[in-house]
CSV table of C-alpha atoms in Angstrom, one decimal:
chain,number,residue,atom,x,y,z
A,1,MET,CA,-35.2,-103.9,38.3
A,2,LYS,CA,-36.6,-105.0,34.9
A,3,ARG,CA,-39.8,-106.3,36.6
A,4,GLN,CA,-40.3,-103.1,38.4
A,5,PHE,CA,-39.8,-101.0,35.3
A,6,VAL,CA,-42.4,-103.1,33.5
A,7,TYR,CA,-44.7,-102.4,36.4
A,8,GLU,CA,-43.9,-98.7,36.0
A,9,LEU,CA,-44.8,-98.9,32.3
A,10,LYS,CA,-48.1,-100.4,33.2
A,11,ARG,CA,-48.8,-97.8,35.8
A,12,ILE,CA,-48.3,-94.9,33.4
A,13,LEU,CA,-50.2,-96.5,30.5
A,14,LEU,CA,-53.6,-94.7,31.3
A,15,PRO,CA,-52.1,-91.2,31.7
A,16,LEU,CA,-49.9,-91.8,28.7
A,17,ILE,CA,-53.0,-92.5,26.5
A,18,VAL,CA,-54.8,-89.5,28.0
A,19,PHE,CA,-51.9,-87.1,27.5
A,20,THR,CA,-51.3,-88.4,23.9
A,21,ALA,CA,-55.0,-88.0,23.0
A,22,VAL,CA,-55.3,-84.6,24.4
A,23,ALA,CA,-52.1,-83.3,22.9
A,24,ALA,CA,-53.0,-84.8,19.5
A,25,VAL,CA,-56.5,-83.2,19.6
A,26,VAL,CA,-55.0,-79.8,20.5
A,27,PHE,CA,-52.5,-79.8,17.6
A,28,VAL,CA,-55.0,-81.3,15.1
A,29,VAL,CA,-57.7,-78.8,16.0
A,30,ALA,CA,-55.2,-75.9,15.7
A,31,ALA,CA,-54.0,-77.2,12.3
A,32,LEU,CA,-57.6,-77.5,11.0
A,33,SER,CA,-58.9,-74.1,12.3
A,34,THR,CA,-55.9,-71.9,11.5
A,35,GLU,CA,-55.5,-69.9,8.3
A,36,LEU,CA,-52.3,-71.1,6.6
A,37,VAL,CA,-52.3,-69.1,3.4
A,38,ARG,CA,-53.4,-65.5,2.9
A,39,GLU,CA,-54.0,-63.6,-0.4
A,40,TYR,CA,-52.8,-60.1,-0.3
A,41,SER,CA,-54.4,-57.1,-2.2
A,42,ASP,CA,-52.0,-57.6,-5.1
A,43,GLY,CA,-53.2,-61.1,-5.7
A,44,THR,CA,-50.1,-62.9,-4.4
A,45,LEU,CA,-50.4,-65.7,-1.9
A,46,HIS,CA,-48.2,-65.8,1.3
A,47,ALA,CA,-47.6,-68.5,3.8
A,48,ILE,CA,-48.7,-67.5,7.4
A,49,ASN,CA,-49.2,-69.2,10.8
A,50,PRO,CA,-46.8,-72.2,10.7
A,51,LEU,CA,-48.2,-73.1,14.2
A,52,THR,CA,-44.7,-73.5,15.7
A,53,PRO,CA,-45.9,-72.3,19.2
A,54,VAL,CA,-48.4,-75.3,19.5
A,55,PRO,CA,-45.9,-78.2,19.8
A,56,ALA,CA,-43.6,-76.1,21.9
A,57,SER,CA,-46.5,-75.3,24.2
A,58,ILE,CA,-47.5,-78.9,24.4
A,59,LEU,CA,-44.0,-79.9,25.3
A,60,GLY,CA,-43.6,-77.2,27.8
A,61,VAL,CA,-46.9,-78.0,29.6
A,62,LEU,CA,-46.0,-81.7,29.8
A,63,CYS,CA,-42.6,-80.7,31.3
A,64,TYR,CA,-44.4,-79.1,34.1
A,65,ILE,CA,-47.2,-81.6,34.7
A,66,VAL,CA,-45.3,-84.9,34.4
A,67,PRO,CA,-42.9,-84.2,37.3
A,68,VAL,CA,-45.9,-83.7,39.6
A,69,LEU,CA,-47.4,-87.0,38.4
A,70,GLN,CA,-44.1,-89.0,38.7
A,71,PHE,CA,-42.7,-87.7,42.0
A,72,SER,CA,-45.8,-86.9,44.1
A,73,TYR,CA,-45.3,-90.2,45.9
A,74,ARG,CA,-42.4,-88.5,47.8
A,75,MET,CA,-44.9,-86.0,49.3
A,76,LYS,CA,-47.2,-88.6,51.0
A,77,THR,CA,-46.0,-90.6,54.0
A,78,ARG,CA,-47.8,-93.7,53.1
A,79,SER,CA,-46.7,-93.7,49.5
A,80,ALA,CA,-43.1,-92.9,50.4
A,81,ASP,CA,-42.9,-95.7,53.0
A,82,LEU,CA,-44.4,-98.2,50.5
A,83,TRP,CA,-42.0,-97.3,47.6
A,84,TYR,CA,-38.9,-97.0,49.8
A,85,SER,CA,-39.7,-100.4,51.4
A,86,LEU,CA,-39.2,-102.1,48.0
A,87,PRO,CA,-35.9,-104.0,47.5
A,88,VAL,CA,-34.7,-101.2,45.1
A,89,LYS,CA,-32.2,-98.6,45.8
A,90,ARG,CA,-33.5,-95.0,45.7
A,91,GLY,CA,-31.3,-94.2,42.9
A,92,ALA,CA,-32.8,-97.0,40.8
A,93,LEU,CA,-36.3,-96.0,41.7
A,94,LEU,CA,-35.5,-92.4,40.7
A,95,LEU,CA,-34.2,-93.7,37.3
A,96,GLN,CA,-37.3,-95.7,36.7
A,97,ARG,CA,-39.5,-92.7,37.5
A,98,LEU,CA,-37.4,-90.4,35.3
A,99,LEU,CA,-37.4,-92.8,32.3
A,100,ALA,CA,-41.2,-93.3,32.6
A,101,GLY,CA,-41.6,-89.6,32.9
A,102,LEU,CA,-39.7,-89.0,29.7
A,103,LEU,CA,-42.0,-91.4,28.0
A,104,LEU,CA,-45.0,-89.4,29.4
A,105,VAL,CA,-43.5,-86.2,28.0
A,106,PHE,CA,-42.1,-87.2,24.6
A,107,VAL,CA,-44.6,-89.8,23.4
A,108,PRO,CA,-47.5,-87.4,23.5
A,109,TYR,CA,-45.2,-84.7,22.1
A,110,ALA,CA,-44.1,-87.0,19.1
A,111,VAL,CA,-47.6,-88.3,18.3
A,112,SER,CA,-49.3,-84.9,18.5
A,113,PHE,CA,-46.5,-83.4,16.4
A,114,ALA,CA,-46.9,-86.1,13.7
A,115,ALA,CA,-50.7,-85.8,13.7
A,116,GLY,CA,-50.6,-82.0,13.5
A,117,VAL,CA,-48.0,-81.8,10.7
A,118,ALA,CA,-49.9,-84.4,8.8
A,119,VAL,CA,-53.0,-82.3,8.8
A,120,ILE,CA,-51.0,-79.3,7.8
A,121,ALA,CA,-49.5,-81.3,4.9
A,122,PHE,CA,-52.9,-82.3,3.6
A,123,ARG,CA,-54.1,-78.7,3.7
A,124,ASP,CA,-53.2,-76.1,1.1
A,125,ASN,CA,-50.1,-74.4,2.3
A,126,LEU,CA,-46.9,-72.7,1.1
A,127,PHE,CA,-44.7,-74.0,3.9
A,128,VAL,CA,-41.2,-75.6,3.5
A,129,MET,CA,-42.4,-78.8,5.2
A,130,GLY,CA,-39.0,-80.3,5.6
A,131,TYR,CA,-38.1,-77.9,8.4
A,132,TYR,CA,-40.8,-79.4,10.6
A,133,ALA,CA,-38.5,-82.4,11.1
A,134,GLY,CA,-35.7,-80.2,12.2
A,135,TYR,CA,-38.0,-78.3,14.5
A,136,PHE,CA,-39.2,-81.6,16.0
A,137,ALA,CA,-35.6,-82.6,16.7
A,138,ALA,CA,-34.4,-79.2,18.0
A,139,LEU,CA,-37.1,-79.1,20.7
A,140,ILE,CA,-36.1,-82.4,22.2
A,141,PRO,CA,-32.9,-81.2,24.0
A,142,ALA,CA,-34.8,-78.1,25.3
A,143,GLY,CA,-37.6,-80.4,26.6
A,144,LEU,CA,-35.0,-82.7,28.3
A,145,ALA,CA,-33.4,-79.7,30.1
A,146,LEU,CA,-36.7,-78.3,31.1
A,147,PHE,CA,-38.1,-81.6,32.4
A,148,GLY,CA,-34.9,-82.2,34.5
A,149,ILE,CA,-35.1,-78.7,36.0
A,150,ASN,CA,-38.7,-79.1,37.0
A,151,CYS,CA,-38.1,-82.6,38.4
A,152,PHE,CA,-35.3,-81.3,40.6
A,153,LEU,CA,-37.4,-78.3,41.8
A,154,PHE,CA,-40.5,-80.3,42.5
A,155,THR,CA,-38.6,-82.9,44.5
A,156,ARG,CA,-37.1,-80.2,46.7
A,157,ALA,CA,-40.6,-79.8,48.3
A,158,SER,CA,-42.3,-81.7,51.1
A,159,THR,CA,-45.8,-81.3,49.8
A,160,ILE,CA,-47.4,-81.3,46.3
A,161,ILE,CA,-48.5,-77.7,46.5
A,162,ASP,CA,-45.1,-76.6,47.5
A,163,GLY,CA,-43.6,-78.5,44.6
A,164,ILE,CA,-45.8,-76.9,42.1
A,165,VAL,CA,-45.0,-73.5,43.6
A,166,PHE,CA,-41.3,-74.3,43.3
A,167,GLU,CA,-41.7,-75.2,39.6
A,168,LEU,CA,-43.7,-72.1,38.7
A,169,GLY,CA,-41.8,-69.7,41.0
A,170,SER,CA,-38.4,-70.7,39.7
A,171,MET,CA,-39.4,-70.0,36.1
A,172,ALA,CA,-38.1,-66.3,36.4
A,173,LEU,CA,-36.0,-66.7,39.4
A,174,LEU,CA,-32.6,-66.2,37.6
A,175,LEU,CA,-34.1,-63.5,35.5
A,176,MET,CA,-34.7,-61.2,38.5
A,177,PRO,CA,-31.1,-60.0,39.2
A,178,PHE,CA,-30.5,-59.3,35.5
A,179,TRP,CA,-33.8,-57.4,35.3
A,180,TRP,CA,-32.3,-54.9,37.8
A,181,LEU,CA,-29.1,-54.8,35.8
A,182,ASP,CA,-31.1,-54.0,32.7
A,183,THR,CA,-32.4,-50.9,34.4
A,184,LEU,CA,-28.8,-49.6,34.5
A,185,ILE,CA,-28.1,-49.9,30.8
A,186,PRO,CA,-29.0,-46.7,28.9
A,187,TYR,CA,-31.2,-46.8,25.8
A,188,TYR,CA,-28.2,-45.9,23.5
A,189,ALA,CA,-26.1,-48.8,24.6
A,190,PRO,CA,-25.4,-51.7,22.1
A,191,ASP,CA,-28.5,-53.9,21.6
A,192,ALA,CA,-26.5,-57.0,22.6
A,193,LEU,CA,-26.5,-55.7,26.3
A,194,LYS,CA,-30.2,-55.1,26.5
A,195,GLY,CA,-32.8,-57.7,27.5
A,196,LEU,CA,-30.2,-60.2,28.9
A,197,GLN,CA,-32.6,-61.1,31.6
A,198,TYR,CA,-34.9,-63.0,29.3
A,199,HIS,CA,-32.2,-65.5,28.5
A,200,PHE,CA,-32.6,-66.9,32.0
A,201,LEU,CA,-36.2,-67.9,31.8
A,202,THR,CA,-36.4,-71.7,32.0
A,203,ASP,CA,-38.6,-72.1,29.0
A,204,LYS,CA,-36.9,-69.5,26.8
A,205,PRO,CA,-35.2,-72.1,24.6
A,206,LEU,CA,-38.6,-73.4,23.4
A,207,ASP,CA,-39.6,-69.9,22.4
A,208,GLU,CA,-36.4,-69.1,20.6
A,209,ILE,CA,-36.2,-72.4,18.7
A,210,GLY,CA,-39.8,-71.8,17.6
A,211,SER,CA,-39.1,-68.3,16.3
A,212,ALA,CA,-36.0,-69.6,14.3
A,213,PHE,CA,-37.9,-72.4,12.7
A,214,ALA,CA,-41.1,-70.4,12.0
A,215,SER,CA,-39.2,-68.2,9.6
A,216,ALA,CA,-37.6,-71.3,7.9
A,217,ILE,CA,-41.0,-73.0,7.5
A,218,LEU,CA,-42.4,-69.7,6.0
A,219,GLY,CA,-39.7,-69.9,3.4
A,220,ASP,CA,-37.5,-67.1,4.7
A,221,GLY,CA,-34.6,-69.4,5.7
A,222,ILE,CA,-33.6,-70.4,9.2
A,223,ASP,CA,-32.2,-67.5,11.2
A,224,LEU,CA,-30.0,-68.8,14.0
A,225,LYS,CA,-29.8,-65.3,15.4
A,226,ASP,CA,-33.2,-66.1,16.9
A,227,VAL,CA,-31.5,-68.8,19.1
A,228,SER,CA,-29.1,-67.2,21.5
A,229,ALA,CA,-26.0,-69.1,22.5
A,230,LEU,CA,-26.4,-67.7,26.0
A,231,THR,CA,-30.0,-69.1,26.3
A,232,CYS,CA,-28.8,-72.5,25.1
A,233,ALA,CA,-25.8,-72.5,27.5
A,234,VAL,CA,-27.9,-71.4,30.5
A,235,ALA,CA,-30.5,-74.1,29.8
A,236,GLY,CA,-27.8,-76.8,29.2
A,237,VAL,CA,-26.0,-76.0,32.5
A,238,GLU,CA,-29.2,-75.8,34.5
A,239,GLY,CA,-30.5,-79.1,33.0
A,240,ALA,CA,-27.2,-81.0,33.6
A,241,ALA,CA,-27.0,-79.6,37.1
A,242,ALA,CA,-30.6,-80.6,37.8
A,243,TYR,CA,-30.1,-84.2,36.6
A,244,PHE,CA,-26.9,-84.4,38.7
A,245,GLY,CA,-28.7,-83.0,41.7
A,246,LEU,CA,-31.5,-85.4,41.4
A,247,PHE,CA,-29.2,-88.5,41.7
A,248,TRP,CA,-26.9,-86.8,44.2
A,249,THR,CA,-29.7,-86.2,46.6
A,250,ALA,CA,-31.8,-89.4,45.9
A,251,ALA,CA,-30.5,-91.3,48.9
A,252,ARG,CA,-30.8,-88.2,51.2
A,253,HIS,CA,-34.5,-87.7,51.0
A,254,LYS,CA,-35.7,-87.5,54.6
A,255,THR,CA,-39.1,-89.1,55.0
A,256,GLU,CA,-39.7,-87.4,58.3
A,257,THR,CA,-40.1,-84.0,56.5
A,258,ILE,CA,-42.9,-85.4,54.3
A,259,GLU,CA,-46.1,-83.3,54.4
A,260,GLN,CA,-44.3,-80.7,56.5
A,261,PRO,CA,-43.7,-77.1,55.4
A,262,SER,CA,-40.9,-77.3,52.8
A,263,ASP,CA,-37.7,-75.9,54.1
A,264,SER,CA,-35.3,-76.6,51.1
A,265,PRO,CA,-32.8,-73.8,50.2
A,266,PHE,CA,-34.0,-74.2,46.6
A,267,GLY,CA,-37.6,-73.2,47.7
A,268,TYR,CA,-39.1,-70.5,49.7
A,269,ARG,CA,-35.9,-69.8,51.6
A,270,LEU,CA,-34.2,-68.5,48.4
A,271,MET,CA,-37.3,-67.5,46.4
A,272,ILE,CA,-39.0,-65.1,48.8
A,273,PRO,CA,-35.9,-62.9,49.8
A,274,LEU,CA,-34.6,-62.9,46.2
A,275,TYR,CA,-37.9,-61.8,44.6
A,276,VAL,CA,-38.5,-59.2,47.3
A,277,PHE,CA,-34.9,-57.9,46.9
A,278,CYS,CA,-35.1,-57.7,43.1
A,279,PHE,CA,-38.6,-56.2,42.9
A,280,ALA,CA,-37.6,-53.5,45.4
A,281,ALA,CA,-34.4,-52.8,43.4
A,282,VAL,CA,-36.1,-52.6,40.1
A,283,PHE,CA,-39.0,-50.3,41.3
A,284,SER,CA,-36.6,-48.0,43.1
A,285,ALA,CA,-34.2,-47.9,40.1
A,286,ASN,CA,-35.8,-44.5,39.0
A,287,GLY,CA,-34.9,-42.9,42.4
A,288,LEU,CA,-38.4,-43.4,43.8
A,289,ALA,CA,-39.2,-40.1,42.0
A,290,ASN,CA,-42.8,-40.9,41.1
A,291,ALA,CA,-45.9,-41.9,42.9
A,292,PHE,CA,-46.2,-45.3,41.2
A,293,ASP,CA,-42.8,-46.4,42.6
A,294,LEU,CA,-43.7,-45.1,46.1
A,295,ILE,CA,-47.0,-47.0,46.0
A,296,THR,CA,-45.4,-50.1,44.8
A,297,MET,CA,-43.0,-50.4,47.7
A,298,PRO,CA,-45.5,-51.3,50.4
A,299,ILE,CA,-47.2,-53.7,48.0
A,300,ILE,CA,-43.9,-55.5,47.5
A,301,PHE,CA,-43.4,-55.8,51.3
A,302,THR,CA,-46.9,-57.0,51.8
A,303,CYS,CA,-46.6,-59.6,49.1
A,304,GLY,CA,-43.3,-60.8,50.6
A,305,LEU,CA,-45.0,-61.0,54.1
A,306,ALA,CA,-47.9,-63.0,52.6
A,307,ALA,CA,-45.4,-65.4,51.0
A,308,TYR,CA,-43.8,-66.0,54.3
A,309,PHE,CA,-47.2,-66.7,55.9
A,310,PHE,CA,-47.9,-69.3,53.2
A,311,TYR,CA,-44.4,-70.7,53.6
A,312,ARG,CA,-44.8,-71.2,57.4
A,313,ARG,CA,-48.6,-72.1,57.1
A,314,SER,CA,-49.0,-69.7,60.0
A,315,PHE,CA,-49.3,-66.0,60.9
A,316,ARG,CA,-46.6,-66.5,63.5
A,317,LEU,CA,-43.3,-66.0,61.8
A,318,ARG,CA,-39.8,-66.7,63.1
A,319,LEU,CA,-37.4,-63.9,63.9
A,320,SER,CA,-35.2,-65.1,61.0
A,321,ASP,CA,-38.2,-64.6,58.6
A,322,TRP,CA,-38.7,-61.1,59.7
A,323,LEU,CA,-35.0,-60.3,59.4
A,324,TRP,CA,-34.8,-61.9,55.9
A,325,LEU,CA,-37.9,-60.0,54.7
A,326,ALA,CA,-36.9,-56.6,56.1
A,327,GLY,CA,-33.2,-57.1,55.1
A,328,SER,CA,-34.0,-58.1,51.5
A,329,PHE,CA,-36.5,-55.3,51.2
A,330,ALA,CA,-34.2,-52.6,52.6
A,331,ALA,CA,-31.2,-53.9,50.6
A,332,GLY,CA,-33.2,-53.9,47.4
A,333,ILE,CA,-34.2,-50.3,47.9
A,334,ALA,CA,-30.6,-49.4,48.7
A,335,ILE,CA,-29.2,-51.2,45.6
A,336,GLY,CA,-31.9,-49.6,43.4
A,337,LEU,CA,-31.0,-46.1,44.7
A,338,LEU,CA,-27.3,-46.8,44.4
A,339,GLY,CA,-27.8,-47.9,40.8
A,340,TYR,CA,-29.8,-44.8,40.0
A,341,TYR,CA,-27.5,-42.2,41.5
A,342,TYR,CA,-24.1,-43.8,40.9
A,343,LEU,CA,-24.0,-46.9,38.7
A,344,GLN,CA,-26.3,-45.7,36.0
A,345,PRO,CA,-24.4,-42.5,35.2
A,346,TRP,CA,-21.1,-44.4,35.4
A,347,ILE,CA,-22.2,-47.2,33.0
A,348,GLY,CA,-23.8,-44.6,30.7
A,349,GLY,CA,-20.4,-43.0,30.3
A,350,PHE,CA,-19.0,-46.0,28.3
A,351,TRP,CA,-21.0,-44.9,25.3
A,352,PRO,CA,-21.5,-41.5,23.7
A,353,GLU,CA,-25.0,-40.2,24.2
A,354,PRO,CA,-26.6,-39.4,20.8
A,355,PRO,CA,-27.4,-35.8,20.2
A,356,GLN,CA,-30.9,-34.7,21.0
A,357,GLN,CA,-33.1,-34.2,18.0
A,358,GLN,CA,-33.9,-30.6,17.5
A,359,TRP,CA,-37.5,-29.9,16.5
A,360,PRO,CA,-38.3,-26.8,14.5
A,361,GLU,CA,-40.2,-24.1,16.4
A,362,THR,CA,-43.9,-24.0,15.7
A,363,ILE,CA,-45.0,-20.9,13.8
A,364,ALA,CA,-47.7,-19.2,15.6
């Protein structure tokens, strides 16, 4: 185990150097080229552009790229046979790859963060620099969760292309049902009930943490209202479930499905019907009363059909594919119309509608 982990460290040395160098250059260039202090018309100086999106973006991109690098061996028959023939249990092999992957994510993140903040510190700025340390630490658990989620999703696939599609396609998967629910909430409802769907984006914690620490670094104090407890809870549960699922299924990986169309329930089988259903529900939530919604319906069905062609790698679909596509499309329209004609008025009745503003008549 120890010898093989040392080999794993040697194997990732080159990509580790490349990722670290690229990440550091990106942050340093951004820190050198961005305006950090602006003089207003009254002569006062104000801190601007704390560059919090840069390290969050670096961390997020690494959390999507590294799973592909670390687990692509499972998508090639020759590589899988070679690795699985080693005298190492699959769970131990998975652990080695995960630990090495975490190094590939967090070493470039840490080095680039230190380099970028050092450049900012040497430039004229009005930032509260101490908050950068807190920001660095706060992004780590968010990165851990996102990395685990993407590792789990990527390893559900049988080909590298499918794995990448699973990663990217699942970013907004849980958002979709709540997007439809958001169409039922009237504009005069409490703000806490609006925009719930955005809490279910897999990379939302990185964005919210960045917003909270941006205001703190600018000297306005840290505002924890920018970090939603719901977002953190969703990310934490998803991350924990992903790591558990990785080890739970490690010994169940079937080599005979390698390089075949991916048939995992966490992939196309779930994504395509759910996206078709939710898009149809959202774009029929206005009662299909305008031309745009009517035009959108066949586009949604066509996109779902194209997705099934890509899933099967063939223009010949199974009967079950047609049933899932047609059923999810019809059900989405039915749910959208049900929401418009029945649920929306019922939900709107929970809050008094504000009086309409009366505009004075125009004097001719």
